[in-house]
mmCIF file of C-alpha atoms in Angstrom:
data_model
loop_
_atom_site.group_PDB
_atom_site.id
_atom_site.type_symbol
_atom_site.label_atom_id
_atom_site.label_comp_id
_atom_site.label_asym_id
_atom_site.label_seq_id
_atom_site.Cartn_x
_atom_site.Cartn_y
_atom_site.Cartn_z
ATOM 1 C CA MET A 696 77.178 135.128 75.904
ATOM 2 C CA PRO A 697 81.031 134.649 75.854
ATOM 3 C CA SER A 698 81.735 130.740 74.816
ATOM 4 C CA PRO A 699 83.775 129.598 77.362
ATOM 5 C CA GLU A 700 87.973 129.473 76.933
ATOM 6 C CA LEU A 701 89.130 126.272 74.926
ATOM 7 C CA ILE A 702 91.596 124.266 76.389
ATOM 8 C CA ASP A 703 93.635 122.732 73.641
ATOM 9 C CA HIS A 704 97.105 123.945 74.825
ATOM 10 C CA LEU A 705 96.522 122.445 77.734
ATOM 11 C CA VAL A 706 96.431 118.955 74.944
ATOM 12 C CA THR A 707 100.002 117.549 73.845
ATOM 13 C CA THR A 708 101.694 114.952 70.978
ATOM 14 C CA SER A 709 103.541 113.478 74.508
ATOM 15 C CA THR A 710 103.569 110.024 74.418
ATOM 16 C CA SER A 711 104.499 109.123 76.806
ATOM 17 C CA SER A 712 101.923 109.932 81.059
ATOM 18 C CA PRO A 713 103.163 112.178 83.306
ATOM 19 C CA PHE A 714 101.829 109.718 86.148
ATOM 20 C CA SER A 715 103.339 106.903 87.350
ATOM 21 C CA ASP A 716 100.430 104.003 86.803
ATOM 22 C CA LYS A 717 100.975 103.466 90.009
ATOM 23 C CA LEU A 718 99.937 106.326 91.204
ATOM 24 C CA MET A 719 96.701 106.751 88.566
ATOM 25 C CA VAL A 720 95.510 103.377 89.633
ATOM 26 C CA PHE A 721 95.438 104.022 93.245
ATOM 27 C CA HIS A 722 93.037 107.481 92.751
ATOM 28 C CA LYS A 723 90.667 105.069 90.887
ATOM 29 C CA MET A 724 90.986 103.041 93.638
ATOM 30 C CA ASP A 725 90.240 105.471 96.037
ATOM 31 C CA MET A 726 87.554 107.468 93.721
ATOM 32 C CA PHE A 727 85.709 103.974 93.293
ATOM 33 C CA SER A 728 86.403 103.206 97.731
ATOM 34 C CA MET A 729 84.480 106.943 97.740
ATOM 35 C CA ARG A 730 82.183 106.256 95.238
ATOM 36 C CA VAL A 731 80.940 103.219 97.663
ATOM 37 C CA ARG A 732 80.377 104.581 100.861
ATOM 38 C CA ASN A 733 78.951 107.230 99.531
ATOM 39 C CA PHE A 734 76.467 104.653 97.810
ATOM 40 C CA GLY A 735 76.753 103.268 101.453
ATOM 41 C CA ASN A 736 75.198 105.964 102.972
ATOM 42 C CA SER A 737 72.414 106.208 99.834
ATOM 43 C CA VAL A 738 70.986 103.298 100.847
ATOM 44 C CA ALA A 739 70.972 103.816 104.541
ATOM 45 C CA VAL A 740 69.049 107.261 104.100
ATOM 46 C CA ASN A 741 66.496 106.281 102.029
ATOM 47 C CA GLY A 742 63.063 104.491 102.450
ATOM 48 C CA ARG A 743 62.355 103.281 99.181
ATOM 49 C CA ARG A 744 62.635 99.646 98.401
ATOM 50 C CA ASP A 745 63.863 100.662 94.303
ATOM 51 C CA LEU A 746 66.533 103.035 95.136
ATOM 52 C CA ALA A 747 67.959 100.479 97.585
ATOM 53 C CA LEU A 748 68.362 98.037 95.117
ATOM 54 C CA MET A 749 69.813 100.039 92.307
ATOM 55 C CA TYR A 750 71.980 101.387 95.058
ATOM 56 C CA ALA A 751 72.784 97.474 95.636
ATOM 57 C CA ASN A 752 73.536 96.434 92.300
ATOM 58 C CA PHE A 753 75.949 99.777 91.888
ATOM 59 C CA LEU A 754 78.430 98.675 95.802
ATOM 60 C CA LYS A 755 78.177 95.242 93.674
ATOM 61 C CA ASP A 756 78.996 95.942 90.259
ATOM 62 C CA ILE A 757 81.587 99.130 91.735
ATOM 63 C CA SER A 758 83.690 96.353 94.341
ATOM 64 C CA GLY A 759 84.523 94.332 91.154
ATOM 65 C CA PHE A 760 86.245 97.950 90.329
ATOM 66 C CA VAL A 761 87.908 98.829 94.298
ATOM 67 C CA HIS A 762 88.744 95.051 93.967
ATOM 68 C CA ASP A 763 90.564 94.327 90.638
ATOM 69 C CA ALA A 764 92.636 97.658 90.957
ATOM 70 C CA ALA A 765 94.066 96.569 94.522
ATOM 71 C CA ASP A 766 94.491 92.853 93.107
ATOM 72 C CA ILE A 767 96.956 94.428 90.055
ATOM 73 C CA MET A 768 98.035 96.725 93.165
ATOM 74 C CA ILE A 769 99.221 93.932 95.397
ATOM 75 C CA GLU A 770 100.485 92.518 92.031
ATOM 76 C CA ASN A 771 102.729 95.015 91.209
ATOM 77 C CA GLY A 772 104.460 95.240 95.178
ATOM 78 C CA TRP A 773 102.521 98.827 95.051
ATOM 79 C CA MET A 774 100.848 97.391 98.116
ATOM 80 C CA GLU A 775 100.707 95.463 100.322
ATOM 81 C CA THR A 776 98.631 91.917 100.767
ATOM 82 C CA PRO A 777 95.947 92.147 102.991
ATOM 83 C CA PRO A 778 96.096 89.775 106.260
ATOM 84 C CA GLU A 779 94.394 86.838 105.998
ATOM 85 C CA ALA A 780 93.693 84.130 108.581
ATOM 86 C CA ALA A 781 95.142 80.623 108.442
ATOM 87 C CA ASP A 782 94.728 77.732 106.097
ATOM 88 C CA ARG A 783 93.540 75.249 108.506
ATOM 89 C CA GLU A 784 94.529 72.774 106.593
ATOM 90 C CA ASP A 785 97.817 72.998 106.142
ATOM 91 C CA LEU A 786 98.777 74.053 109.404
ATOM 92 C CA SER A 787 101.407 71.494 110.798
ATOM 93 C CA SER A 788 99.340 69.131 113.868
ATOM 94 C CA ASN A 789 101.162 68.944 117.332
#
């Protein structure tokens, strides 16, 4: 069998990224969000408790990555802050 073609010609010595940090963080966050959805679907259709526990642990870990990515995007002004409930202790009394 012939060996697969090498992709060495795609590697450059450039030190500047061809993609923006904003784009890369967005795509990673989107990829992890899709993984959360897939694990949720897997938990819903599987009947084994051991697999459900494994998926739940994956969900916990990956949700942390998505949260961190969202915080990075908010800090850099790449995404709006999600709506939050009013701080009831800081409300002025009328």
